[in-house]
Structure formats: C-alpha cells, structure tokens
Coordinates of C-alpha atoms in Angstrom, one line a residue:
X1 CA 80.4 131.7 143.8
X2 CA 82.9 128.9 143.6
X3 CA 85.5 128.8 141.0
X4 CA 83.9 125.7 139.4
X5 CA 80.6 127.6 139.1
X6 CA 82.4 130.5 137.6
X7 CA 84.1 128.3 135.1
X8 CA 80.8 126.7 134.0
X9 CA 79.1 130.0 133.7
X10 CA 81.9 131.2 131.4
X11 CA 81.6 128.1 129.1
X12 CA 77.9 128.5 129.0
X13 CA 78.3 132.0 127.8
X14 CA 80.5 130.9 124.9
X15 CA 78.9 130.3 121.5
X16 CA 78.8 127.0 119.6
X17 CA 79.5 126.7 115.8
X18 CA 76.8 126.1 113.5
X19 CA 77.4 123.3 110.9
X20 CA 77.9 126.1 108.3
X21 CA 80.5 127.8 110.4
X22 CA 82.1 124.5 111.3
X23 CA 82.6 123.7 107.4
X24 CA 82.9 127.2 105.8
X25 CA 83.2 129.7 108.7
X26 CA 87.1 130.1 108.3
X27 CA 86.4 131.4 104.6
X28 CA 83.3 133.4 105.4
X29 CA 82.1 135.2 108.6
X30 CA 84.9 133.7 110.9
X31 CA 87.7 134.5 108.5
X32 CA 90.7 136.4 110.1
X33 CA 91.2 139.8 108.7
X34 CA 93.6 140.0 105.8
X35 CA 95.5 142.3 103.6
X36 CA 93.7 142.5 100.3
X37 CA 95.5 141.9 97.0
X38 CA 99.0 142.1 98.4
X39 CA 101.6 142.4 95.7
X40 CA 105.1 143.8 95.0
X41 CA 105.8 145.9 91.9
X42 CA 108.5 144.2 90.1
X43 CA 112.2 145.5 90.3
X44 CA 111.0 147.9 93.3
X45 CA 110.5 148.0 96.9
X46 CA 106.9 149.2 96.4
X47 CA 104.2 147.0 98.3
X48 CA 100.7 147.3 96.9
X49 CA 97.4 146.5 98.5
X50 CA 93.6 147.3 98.2
X51 CA 91.9 149.1 101.0
X52 CA 88.2 149.9 100.3
X53 CA 88.1 151.6 97.1
X54 CA 91.9 152.5 97.0
X55 CA 95.0 150.8 95.4
X56 CA 97.7 152.0 97.8
X57 CA 101.5 151.9 97.2
X58 CA 103.9 152.0 100.1
X59 CA 107.7 152.2 99.4
X60 CA 108.8 150.0 102.2
X61 CA 112.4 151.3 102.2
X62 CA 111.4 155.0 103.0
X63 CA 107.9 154.5 104.3
X64 CA 106.1 156.8 101.7
X65 CA 102.6 156.1 100.8
X66 CA 100.6 157.0 97.6
X67 CA 97.4 156.1 95.9
X68 CA 98.1 155.4 92.2
X69 CA 94.6 154.4 91.5
X70 CA 91.1 154.6 92.9
X71 CA 87.9 152.5 92.1
X72 CA 86.2 155.7 90.8
X73 CA 89.2 156.5 88.6
X74 CA 89.4 152.9 87.2
X75 CA 85.6 152.9 86.6
X76 CA 85.5 156.3 84.8
X77 CA 88.6 155.4 82.8
X78 CA 87.6 152.0 81.6
X79 CA 83.8 152.0 81.6
X80 CA 82.7 155.5 82.0
X81 CA 80.4 154.5 84.9
X82 CA 80.4 152.5 88.1
X83 CA 80.4 149.1 86.6
X84 CA 82.9 147.7 89.2
X85 CA 81.8 147.6 92.7
X86 CA 85.1 146.4 94.1
X87 CA 88.6 146.3 92.8
X88 CA 89.3 143.5 90.2
X89 CA 92.3 141.2 90.6
X90 CA 95.2 143.4 89.4
X91 CA 98.2 141.4 88.0
X92 CA 101.7 142.6 87.3
X93 CA 103.5 141.7 84.1
X94 CA 106.5 143.9 84.7
X95 CA 107.5 147.1 86.4
X96 CA 105.4 149.1 84.0
X97 CA 102.6 146.7 83.1
X98 CA 99.5 145.8 84.8
X99 CA 96.3 144.0 83.8
X100 CA 93.2 142.5 85.0
X101 CA 90.4 140.4 83.3
X102 CA 86.7 141.4 83.6
X103 CA 84.2 139.1 82.0
X104 CA 85.3 138.4 78.5
X105 CA 87.8 141.2 78.1
X106 CA 91.5 142.0 79.3
X107 CA 92.3 145.5 80.4
X108 CA 96.0 146.4 80.6
X109 CA 97.7 149.6 81.4
X110 CA 101.4 150.4 80.4
X111 CA 103.2 153.2 82.2
X112 CA 103.7 156.1 79.9
X113 CA 100.5 155.5 78.0
X114 CA 97.3 157.3 78.7
X115 CA 94.2 155.2 79.6
X116 CA 93.6 151.4 79.5
X117 CA 93.9 149.1 76.5
X118 CA 91.0 146.6 76.0
X119 CA 91.1 143.5 74.2
X120 CA 88.2 141.2 73.8
X121 CA 88.3 137.3 74.4
X122 CA 86.0 135.0 72.6
X123 CA 83.3 133.2 74.5
X124 CA 84.5 130.2 76.5
X125 CA 88.2 131.5 76.7
X126 CA 90.1 129.7 79.3
X127 CA 93.7 129.3 80.6
X128 CA 94.6 132.9 80.0
X129 CA 98.3 133.8 80.1
X130 CA 99.6 137.4 79.3
X131 CA 103.2 137.9 78.3
X132 CA 105.4 140.5 79.9
X133 CA 107.3 142.8 77.6
X134 CA 105.1 142.2 74.6
X135 CA 101.4 142.7 74.0
X136 CA 100.8 138.8 73.4
X137 CA 98.2 137.0 75.3
X138 CA 97.3 133.2 74.9
X139 CA 94.2 131.2 75.9
X140 CA 92.3 128.1 75.0
X141 CA 88.9 127.8 73.6
X142 CA 87.7 124.2 74.2
X143 CA 90.6 122.1 73.0
X144 CA 92.5 124.6 70.8
X145 CA 94.9 127.3 71.5
X146 CA 95.0 130.9 70.6
X147 CA 97.4 133.7 70.6
X148 CA 95.9 137.1 70.5
X149 CA 93.1 136.9 67.9
X150 CA 95.0 134.3 66.0
X151 CA 94.2 130.5 66.2
X152 CA 97.3 128.5 66.7
X153 CA 95.9 124.9 66.7
X154 CA 93.1 123.3 64.6
X155 CA 92.3 119.9 66.1
X156 CA 88.8 119.1 65.5
X157 CA 88.8 115.9 67.7
X158 CA 88.1 117.1 71.3
X159 CA 90.3 114.3 72.6
X160 CA 93.4 116.1 71.1
X161 CA 93.9 119.0 73.7
X162 CA 96.2 122.0 73.3
X163 CA 97.4 124.5 76.0
X164 CA 95.8 122.7 78.8
X165 CA 97.3 121.0 82.0
X166 CA 98.3 117.4 81.3
X167 CA 99.0 114.2 83.4
X168 CA 96.2 114.7 85.7
X169 CA 98.0 117.7 87.3
X170 CA 100.7 115.4 88.6
X171 CA 104.4 116.2 89.0
X172 CA 103.9 119.8 89.7
X173 CA 101.9 120.5 86.5
X174 CA 99.2 123.0 86.9
X175 CA 99.1 124.7 83.3
X176 CA 99.8 124.1 79.7
X177 CA 101.0 127.5 78.2
X178 CA 104.5 128.7 78.6
X179 CA 105.7 132.0 77.1
X180 CA 109.4 132.6 76.8
X181 CA 111.1 135.0 79.1
X182 CA 110.9 137.8 76.6
X183 CA 107.5 136.9 75.2
X184 CA 108.9 136.2 71.7
X185 CA 108.0 132.6 71.7
X186 CA 105.2 130.3 73.1
X187 CA 105.5 126.6 74.3
X188 CA 102.6 124.7 74.9
X189 CA 101.4 121.1 75.7
X190 CA 99.5 118.9 73.3
X191 CA 97.8 115.9 74.7
X192 CA 96.3 113.0 72.7
X193 CA 93.9 110.9 74.9
X194 CA 92.0 109.1 72.1
X195 CA 93.5 105.9 73.3
X196 CA 92.4 106.2 76.8
X197 CA 89.2 104.6 78.1
X198 CA 86.4 106.5 79.3
X199 CA 85.5 106.7 82.9
X200 CA 82.0 107.7 84.2
X201 CA 81.5 110.8 86.3
X202 CA 78.0 111.0 87.9
X203 CA 76.4 114.4 88.6
X204 CA 74.1 113.6 91.6
X205 CA 73.1 117.3 91.9
X206 CA 70.7 117.1 88.8
X207 CA 67.4 115.3 88.8
X208 CA 67.7 112.7 87.4
X209 CA 71.4 112.2 88.0
X210 CA 73.5 112.7 84.8
X211 CA 76.5 110.9 83.6
X212 CA 79.6 112.7 82.1
X213 CA 82.5 110.5 80.7
X214 CA 86.2 111.6 81.1
X215 CA 89.4 110.1 80.0
X216 CA 91.1 108.6 82.9
X217 CA 94.2 106.3 82.5
X218 CA 93.7 103.4 84.8
X219 CA 96.9 101.3 86.0
X220 CA 97.7 98.9 83.4
X221 CA 95.7 100.6 80.6
X222 CA 96.7 102.8 77.8
X223 CA 97.8 106.2 78.9
X224 CA 97.6 109.6 77.0
X225 CA 100.4 110.7 75.0
X226 CA 101.8 114.2 75.6
X227 CA 104.2 116.2 73.4
X228 CA 105.5 119.9 73.7
X229 CA 105.3 122.3 70.8
X230 CA 106.8 125.7 70.2
X231 CA 104.9 128.4 68.4
X232 CA 106.8 131.3 66.6
X233 CA 104.4 134.3 66.2
X234 CA 106.5 135.7 63.3
X235 CA 106.5 132.8 61.1
X236 CA 103.0 131.6 62.5
X237 CA 104.2 128.0 62.7
X238 CA 104.8 125.5 65.4
X239 CA 107.3 122.7 65.6
X240 CA 107.3 119.5 67.9
X241 CA 110.1 119.0 70.3
X242 CA 111.6 115.7 69.6
X243 CA 111.1 113.9 73.1
X244 CA 111.1 110.5 71.4
X245 CA 109.6 107.4 72.7
X246 CA 107.8 105.8 74.6
X247 CA 104.9 108.3 73.6
X248 CA 103.1 107.8 76.9
X249 CA 106.1 109.0 79.0
X250 CA 105.4 112.0 81.3
X251 CA 106.8 115.5 80.3
X252 CA 107.3 117.9 83.1
X253 CA 109.4 120.7 84.6
X254 CA 109.1 122.6 81.4
X255 CA 111.5 125.6 81.6
X256 CA 112.8 128.2 79.2
X257 CA 116.5 129.3 79.0
X258 CA 116.8 133.0 79.7
X259 CA 118.1 133.7 76.2
X260 CA 115.1 131.9 74.7
X261 CA 117.3 129.5 72.6
X262 CA 116.6 126.4 74.6
X263 CA 113.7 124.6 76.4
X264 CA 114.4 122.1 79.1
X265 CA 112.0 119.1 79.9
X266 CA 112.1 116.5 82.4
X267 CA 111.1 113.0 80.9
X268 CA 109.7 110.6 83.5
X269 CA 109.0 106.9 82.5
X270 CA 105.5 105.6 83.2
X271 CA 106.9 103.4 86.0
X272 CA 108.1 106.7 87.6
X273 CA 111.4 105.4 88.7
X274 CA 113.7 107.1 85.9
X275 CA 113.9 110.7 85.2
X276 CA 116.0 112.5 82.6
X277 CA 116.3 116.2 82.3
X278 CA 116.8 117.1 78.6
X279 CA 117.9 120.4 76.8
X280 CA 116.4 121.0 73.5
X281 CA 116.9 123.5 70.6
X282 CA 113.7 125.5 70.1
X283 CA 114.4 126.2 66.4
X284 CA 114.8 122.6 65.2
X285 CA 113.2 120.8 68.1
X286 CA 116.3 118.6 68.5
X287 CA 117.7 117.3 71.7
X288 CA 121.0 119.1 72.7
X289 CA 122.0 116.9 75.7
X290 CA 120.8 115.1 78.7
X291 CA 121.8 117.2 81.6
X292 CA 121.2 114.7 84.6
X293 CA 119.4 111.6 85.4
X294 CA 117.8 110.3 88.6
X295 CA 116.8 106.9 89.5
X296 CA 114.8 105.5 92.4
X297 CA 113.7 101.9 93.2
X298 CA 110.2 103.2 94.2
X299 CA 109.6 106.5 92.4
X300 CA 111.0 109.9 91.5
X301 CA 108.5 112.8 92.0
X302 CA 109.7 115.8 90.2
X303 CA 107.7 119.1 91.2
X304 CA 109.6 122.1 90.0
X305 CA 111.0 123.6 87.0
X306 CA 114.5 125.1 86.6
X307 CA 115.4 128.5 88.4
X308 CA 118.4 130.2 86.5
X309 CA 120.8 132.3 88.5
X310 CA 120.5 136.0 87.6
X311 CA 122.2 137.0 84.6
X312 CA 123.2 133.3 83.7
X313 CA 122.1 131.2 80.6
X314 CA 124.1 128.2 82.1
X315 CA 123.6 127.9 85.9
X316 CA 120.4 126.8 87.4
X317 CA 118.9 125.5 90.6
X318 CA 117.5 121.9 90.5
X319 CA 115.2 120.5 93.1
X320 CA 115.8 116.8 94.1
X321 CA 114.9 114.2 96.8
X322 CA 118.0 112.1 96.0
X323 CA 119.3 112.3 99.6
X324 CA 115.9 111.4 101.1
X325 CA 114.7 115.0 101.5
X326 CA 113.7 117.7 98.9
X327 CA 116.8 120.0 98.6
X328 CA 118.4 122.5 96.1
X329 CA 121.3 121.7 93.8
X330 CA 123.2 124.0 91.7
X331 CA 123.9 122.8 88.3
X332 CA 125.4 123.9 84.9
X333 CA 123.6 123.3 81.6
X334 CA 126.6 121.0 80.5
X335 CA 125.5 118.4 83.2
X336 CA 128.2 119.5 85.9
X337 CA 127.0 119.5 89.5
X338 CA 128.5 122.7 91.0
X339 CA 127.3 122.0 94.7
X340 CA 124.3 121.0 96.9
X341 CA 123.0 124.1 98.3
X342 CA 120.8 122.8 101.1
X343 CA 121.1 119.7 103.2
X344 CA 119.5 118.1 106.2
X345 CA 116.7 116.0 107.5
X346 CA 114.2 118.7 106.4
X347 CA 112.5 120.0 103.2
X348 CA 112.8 123.2 101.0
X349 CA 109.1 124.1 100.5
X350 CA 109.3 127.0 98.1
X351 CA 111.9 129.2 96.2
X352 CA 110.5 132.8 96.9
X353 CA 113.2 135.0 95.0
X354 CA 116.8 135.3 94.2
X355 CA 118.9 138.3 95.4
X356 CA 121.6 138.9 92.9
X357 CA 123.4 141.5 95.3
X358 CA 123.9 139.1 98.1
X359 CA 123.9 135.9 96.0
X360 CA 121.2 134.5 98.0
X361 CA 118.1 132.3 97.4
X362 CA 115.1 133.3 99.5
X363 CA 113.4 130.1 100.4
X364 CA 110.9 128.7 102.9
X365 CA 111.5 125.3 104.6
X366 CA 110.5 122.9 107.4
X367 CA 114.0 123.1 109.1
X368 CA 112.6 124.0 112.5
X369 CA 109.9 121.6 112.5
X370 CA 107.6 119.6 110.0
X371 CA 104.7 121.4 111.6
X372 CA 106.1 124.9 110.9
X373 CA 107.3 126.8 108.0
X374 CA 109.9 129.7 108.0
X375 CA 111.8 131.7 105.6
X376 CA 115.6 131.5 105.1
X377 CA 118.4 133.0 102.9
X378 CA 120.8 130.3 101.2
X379 CA 123.9 131.7 99.6
X380 CA 124.5 130.0 96.3
X381 CA 128.2 130.4 96.3
X382 CA 128.9 128.3 99.6
X383 CA 125.5 127.2 100.8
X384 CA 125.3 129.3 104.0
X385 CA 121.9 129.3 105.5
X386 CA 120.4 132.0 107.8
X387 CA 116.8 132.4 109.1
X388 CA 114.9 135.5 108.2
X389 CA 111.9 135.4 110.5
X390 CA 112.0 134.6 114.2
X391 CA 108.2 133.8 115.2
X392 CA 107.2 130.4 115.8
X393 CA 104.4 129.1 113.5
X394 CA 103.5 128.8 109.8
X395 CA 104.7 131.6 107.5
X396 CA 103.4 132.2 104.1
X397 CA 105.5 134.6 102.3
X398 CA 105.5 136.8 99.1
X399 CA 109.0 138.4 98.0
X400 CA 109.7 141.3 95.8
X401 CA 111.6 140.4 92.7
X402 CA 115.0 141.5 93.9
X403 CA 114.7 139.4 97.1
X404 CA 115.2 142.2 99.5
X405 CA 111.8 142.3 101.2
X406 CA 109.1 139.8 102.2
X407 CA 105.4 140.2 102.9
X408 CA 105.1 137.5 105.5
X409 CA 101.7 136.3 106.8
X410 CA 102.0 133.9 109.8
X411 CA 99.9 132.4 112.5
X412 CA 100.4 129.9 115.2
X413 CA 98.2 128.2 117.9
X414 CA 98.1 131.5 120.0
X415 CA 98.3 134.1 117.0
X416 CA 95.3 134.3 114.7
X417 CA 97.2 136.1 111.9
X418 CA 99.9 138.7 111.8
X419 CA 100.9 140.4 108.4
X420 CA 104.5 141.6 108.5
X421 CA 106.8 143.4 106.1
X422 CA 110.3 142.3 106.7
X423 CA 113.8 142.9 105.1
X424 CA 115.6 139.6 104.2
X425 CA 118.7 140.7 105.9
X426 CA 116.6 139.9 109.0
X427 CA 117.4 143.2 110.6
X428 CA 114.1 145.0 110.1
X429 CA 110.4 144.1 110.2
X430 CA 107.1 145.9 110.8
X431 CA 103.7 144.4 111.5
X432 CA 101.1 146.1 109.3
X433 CA 98.2 144.2 110.5
X434 CA 97.6 142.1 113.6
X435 CA 94.3 140.3 113.0
X436 CA 91.8 139.9 115.8
X437 CA 90.7 136.5 117.0
X438 CA 87.3 135.9 115.1
X439 CA 86.7 132.8 117.3
X440 CA 87.1 134.8 120.6
X441 CA 83.3 134.4 121.4
X442 CA 83.2 130.6 120.7
X443 CA 83.7 127.8 123.0
X444 CA 87.4 126.6 122.6
X445 CA 88.4 122.9 123.1
X446 CA 91.5 121.6 124.9
X447 CA 94.2 120.7 122.4
X448 CA 97.0 118.6 123.3
X449 CA 100.0 117.8 120.9
X450 CA 101.0 114.3 121.1
X451 CA 104.0 112.4 119.5
X452 CA 103.7 108.7 119.1
X453 CA 106.0 106.1 117.6
X454 CA 105.4 103.9 114.6
X455 CA 106.6 100.2 114.4
X456 CA 109.7 101.2 112.8
X457 CA 110.6 104.0 115.4
X458 CA 109.2 106.9 113.3
X459 CA 107.8 109.7 115.0
X460 CA 104.1 110.4 114.4
X461 CA 102.8 113.8 115.2
X462 CA 99.1 113.8 116.6
X463 CA 96.5 116.0 118.2
X464 CA 94.1 115.0 120.9
X465 CA 91.1 117.5 121.1
X466 CA 89.0 117.3 124.1
X467 CA 85.7 119.1 124.8
X468 CA 86.0 122.4 126.6
X469 CA 84.1 121.0 129.7
X470 CA 86.1 117.7 129.7
X471 CA 85.7 115.6 132.8
X472 CA 88.2 112.6 133.1
X473 CA 85.7 110.7 135.2
X474 CA 83.2 110.6 132.3
X475 CA 83.4 108.4 129.2
X476 CA 83.4 110.0 125.7
X477 CA 83.0 108.7 122.2
X478 CA 85.9 109.4 120.1
X479 CA 86.3 110.0 116.3
X480 CA 89.7 109.4 114.7
X481 CA 90.0 111.8 111.7
X482 CA 92.8 110.9 109.2
X483 CA 94.0 111.4 105.7
X484 CA 97.5 109.6 105.3
X485 CA 97.7 110.4 101.7
X486 CA 100.5 111.6 99.5
X487 CA 100.9 115.4 99.3
X488 CA 98.7 116.0 102.3
X489 CA 99.5 117.4 105.8
X490 CA 96.7 117.7 108.4
X491 CA 98.7 119.1 111.4
X492 CA 100.5 122.4 111.5
X493 CA 101.2 124.9 114.0
X494 CA 98.8 127.4 112.8
X495 CA 95.5 129.1 113.6
X496 CA 93.2 127.5 114.8
X497 CA 95.0 125.4 117.1
X498 CA 92.9 122.4 116.3
X499 CA 93.5 122.9 112.5
X500 CA 89.8 122.5 111.6
X501 CA 86.6 124.1 113.1
X502 CA 84.9 120.7 112.2
X503 CA 87.0 119.2 115.1
X504 CA 85.8 122.1 117.4
X505 CA 82.1 121.5 116.3
X506 CA 82.5 117.8 117.2
X507 CA 83.9 118.5 120.6
X508 CA 81.0 120.8 121.3
X509 CA 78.6 117.8 120.5
X510 CA 80.5 115.8 123.1
X511 CA 83.0 113.8 121.1
X512 CA 86.9 113.7 121.6
X513 CA 88.7 113.9 118.3
X514 CA 92.1 112.4 117.6
X515 CA 94.1 113.1 114.3
X516 CA 97.6 112.0 113.2
X517 CA 99.7 112.4 110.1
X518 CA 100.8 109.0 109.6
X519 CA 103.4 107.6 107.1
X520 CA 102.5 108.4 103.7
X521 CA 101.6 112.1 104.3
X522 CA 103.9 114.9 103.2
X523 CA 106.6 117.2 104.6
X524 CA 108.5 114.4 106.3
X525 CA 110.8 113.4 103.8
X526 CA 111.0 110.5 101.1
X527 CA 111.2 107.5 103.5
X528 CA 108.2 108.8 105.5
X529 CA 106.2 109.3 102.2
X530 CA 107.3 106.2 100.3
X531 CA 106.3 103.9 103.2
X532 CA 102.9 103.2 101.6
X533 CA 104.4 102.2 98.2
X534 CA 102.9 99.1 96.8
X535 CA 100.9 98.7 100.2
X536 CA 98.4 101.5 100.4
X537 CA 96.1 101.0 103.2
X538 CA 98.5 98.9 105.2
X539 CA 101.1 101.2 106.8
X540 CA 98.6 104.0 107.2
X541 CA 96.3 101.7 109.1
X542 CA 99.2 100.4 111.4
X543 CA 100.0 103.9 112.3
X544 CA 96.4 104.9 113.1
X545 CA 96.1 101.8 115.2
X546 CA 99.0 103.0 117.2
X547 CA 96.7 106.1 118.0
X548 CA 93.8 103.8 118.7
X549 CA 95.9 101.9 121.3
X550 CA 96.9 105.2 122.8
X551 CA 93.3 106.3 123.0
X552 CA 92.2 103.0 124.7
X553 CA 94.8 103.5 127.5
X554 CA 92.5 106.2 128.9
X555 CA 89.6 105.3 131.0
X556 CA 87.6 108.4 129.7
X557 CA 87.5 106.9 126.2
X558 CA 84.5 104.8 125.3
X559 CA 86.2 102.2 123.1
X560 CA 82.8 100.7 122.2
X561 CA 82.0 104.1 120.4
X562 CA 85.4 104.8 118.7
X563 CA 84.9 105.7 115.1
X564 CA 87.5 106.2 112.3
X565 CA 86.8 108.8 109.5

C-alpha cells in the first residue's frame, strides 16, 4: 500500500463533527477533563477540589490530603436525605467560613459551630452577596435592595433600580453591591433611568413574537443617572455620596479603604475623555480629595478598582493605560505617585494576589506574546519582574490569598489542558491533571499562523485553516471569520489550535477558513484598540482586506466564492 493510500485511509477513519459538536462540543461531550470546584482556603496553603462525592483538601506545602466533607455528610446534615445529587458550588468567605446557595436558601458553616445555618431568601432574590466576618447578606428583589431580612430601599418606580450593575456593564462594572472589608457597612448603586428612552427587544422564540422594552441610552439622548449610597446596618439609614454634577457621569472603580472610613469612586465624564479618582468620607458623604486625574483625546477606559497594599490604608495599586498599555502604578491616597510598577509594550491582564512577605504582586500578562498569557511576580518596592511559569500557551490562574501558590490551568496548540500547582517562587510545580485530547478521534485541519501588516505597519496576527485533505492544485471556497470589536480577541495559543470547532467543521465541509484579530480588538495596547475611534467599520475592513489580498495570492483560493462573516 502506498503512503498516499495509507494517509487517505487514516483520514477516512477520522470522525467529522456534528453541528451540535461544532457549536457546543467544547462545553459538553468534547470538553477537556477539568479539576472541579478548584479553590484555595483563605490564609492557608490548602487546595480544595471536588472529586465525585468528596470535597478534598490538599496541603500543597506538605502534600497531606484530607476529606473534610462528603456529599452524604452534607445531605444528612442539611436535608436529612439525599436531596443533592452532586456537590453545590461552595464559596469561601474567610478562613473559617463557607456557604452555598440552594434554591431559595443560603447554607453557611462556621468553623467551631456544629451543623449548617440556613437562611431563607424571598422569591425572586437576585444579586446575592454574603459578607465575610459578619452574618450579613445582601440581595435584590426586583428593583430594591435588602440586607438579611430587612428592606433597605423602597423605590416603587421600577425605573429606579438599587443594588444592580449599572452603565450597561461597561468600565469593568459587573455588580452593584459592595460590602466594606469588615462587613460593617454596605455601599450600593442607585440608578434612575426614568429619563431614558425605551428600546424594543423582540423575543422571536415565542409564537407570536413578543416585545419587551428596555431602557437603552442612545448616543446623543438622555442617559441614566447613577449615584452611590452607603447603608449603615446599626442606624438602618443610607446616605448618598456627594459625587456632584453632571448627573449623567459614569461612576466606576468603587473601592473601600481597608479601615472602612473612605470609599473611592472614579468619575468619568460622558465624553469618556476625563477621569477623576475621588476619595469620599462614608459618614458624611463629602468629598475628601481628588487623588488623580486622567485625560485622553479619544477615551479613558477604567476597568479596575483600587488594590491596597497589605496592612496599608494609604498605598494602593492603580491601573492605567496612560503610556499606551495597561500597567500598574503605586499611589498614595494623598495623590502622590510613588512609582510605575510595570512598563513595556505589553499589558497586565490580572492581579491575582499580593505576597506581603516578598512584597510582590502576582499578576498575569501578555509580556511574551499577545497570543499568550503567563504569570509573573512584580516587586512593589522596585518594580523587578520575574516569570513564574515556563510553558508556552495560555495560562488561567487562581492564587491563594497569601500569594505563595498558584493553581494554573494552561493549554497550547499541542497541549489540551494541564492543571498545575506551582509555588510563586518558580522553584516548584506539580501537574495534578494532564487532560487527554478529546478531539483525538476527529479529523484535524491544517492550521498555519500568519502575520500580515496593516497600512500603518501594525502587525496583524492571523490563522489560515485548511482542510485535512488539502490539495494545493484544487480550488477551495474561503470563509473569512472576524470580530474586530473592542474587548474581543479571537486568536490565542490555546487548545484547540484553530480556536473554534466551528472552523474545523467548515474545513470538514470543504472550506478554507481565515481569521484575523484586526485593529480595534483587545490585548494589543491603546493605539491598536483606539484605531477604530470615530471610524468604526473603516479600519477593521481595511485590515480584513489585507487578509483578502493575501488569500487571493494563492491559486487554490476560489476568489469568486470568498465570503466574509
């Protein structure tokens, strides 16, 4: 048998994806094996995970393993019967406190107490937040806020909303309830959107289709008005923070001082080109000072709150793109810039933890490549930077609260998923799960990483994905798949190599797929992302046309059947 015949026989034996597998397979039957409910017990080196019906604890410093809780024990203690068929999502509040929500109840367990404490939530309770160090829990029912069984706000108009996320979840905002560090006070957003016009949302799944109006502030029209309030459970009174006018400014980066005496808010004007970070007194609501200001002729895009150094009420880490890339700066609350902590033509992606002993911030960043993410330690006294992991690819990490260990799950084009425990001194690591390739039995396309150049010289990272049985003498229809939008990145060095089983599915149907992260997409710095400012649809198209020209240079591309999606 010739080598060509053998190769064709091998291809014929490989499976093709169904449409369901191409769209949902990575989350269902083709998902890589994962550690379930990975978490760190606060203030310890104890790593927790769920295996079958057991909640397992491993002290990664000495390797000792224990089983603090089984599903049977939990069922017997909480329900007296087998109500739970699998472990609920257990959340840590502090070293000695855990809780989970089941149906309309919260179940909490405090070390040193026997059994679980059960608290009932009213019907329709949403946005649940539980405070560490106290027994307070806050939530919303429709448009009003509650603390424990006490109603905090009493707004009857449904367009005055308390305790919800605001500003359409922009500027890093994803919630509207903020417990103070010790749990003694509660900050919350109040949003008045009565002045905002209705926007129709059609539900096409019902028969006949139904309309549901939402409040959506269109450009040039009236926007909602947001304020921040502080509720004191002892006095059972709320006060408004005096953020001033204009009333339609954006309030973001809400952060508490560790001593609970101040709250910090970033005020962003509606034009989004001027930001003020202000400090306010939580007893009076009065402004104490403006700590810093940021301007940009196009836009300022705050994404993160303040991170205070351990044991300090006056020194904090501030995120800024002022030098063109998202970096960290050490500030004092009196407005003094101490130093820039990270610098270079790369971005900081996350702050994972702070290590008080080594005076290091544990971060992830794109320093090695915009298509990869790695973990680093940054010394906050001198800015020294060192890498923690060493494997190429895309690393998603969870740090313990002391910043001494990471749970690192990474993949790359060849590695489906490795789950690793590593010390942040970078001297020790251990793979605790090496996941098998769930796509092994499926036909794999040929993937080529391509770098093109935009009109202004900017590098454009791209992928050319060819059918497994590719024949350069044959002509193929081509699909260009793109999303050059803000805060989106399609191309990464992760598994699967193509980035999307939908691409694989198309190649199995005889198509070539081309995809590019053009200007306007994320993780490449401010100049790259701001290229689309006031010209959406122009720069992105020019970049994609560079890709189209590249494709047309190949004889195997059927230019008459080239589609952009």
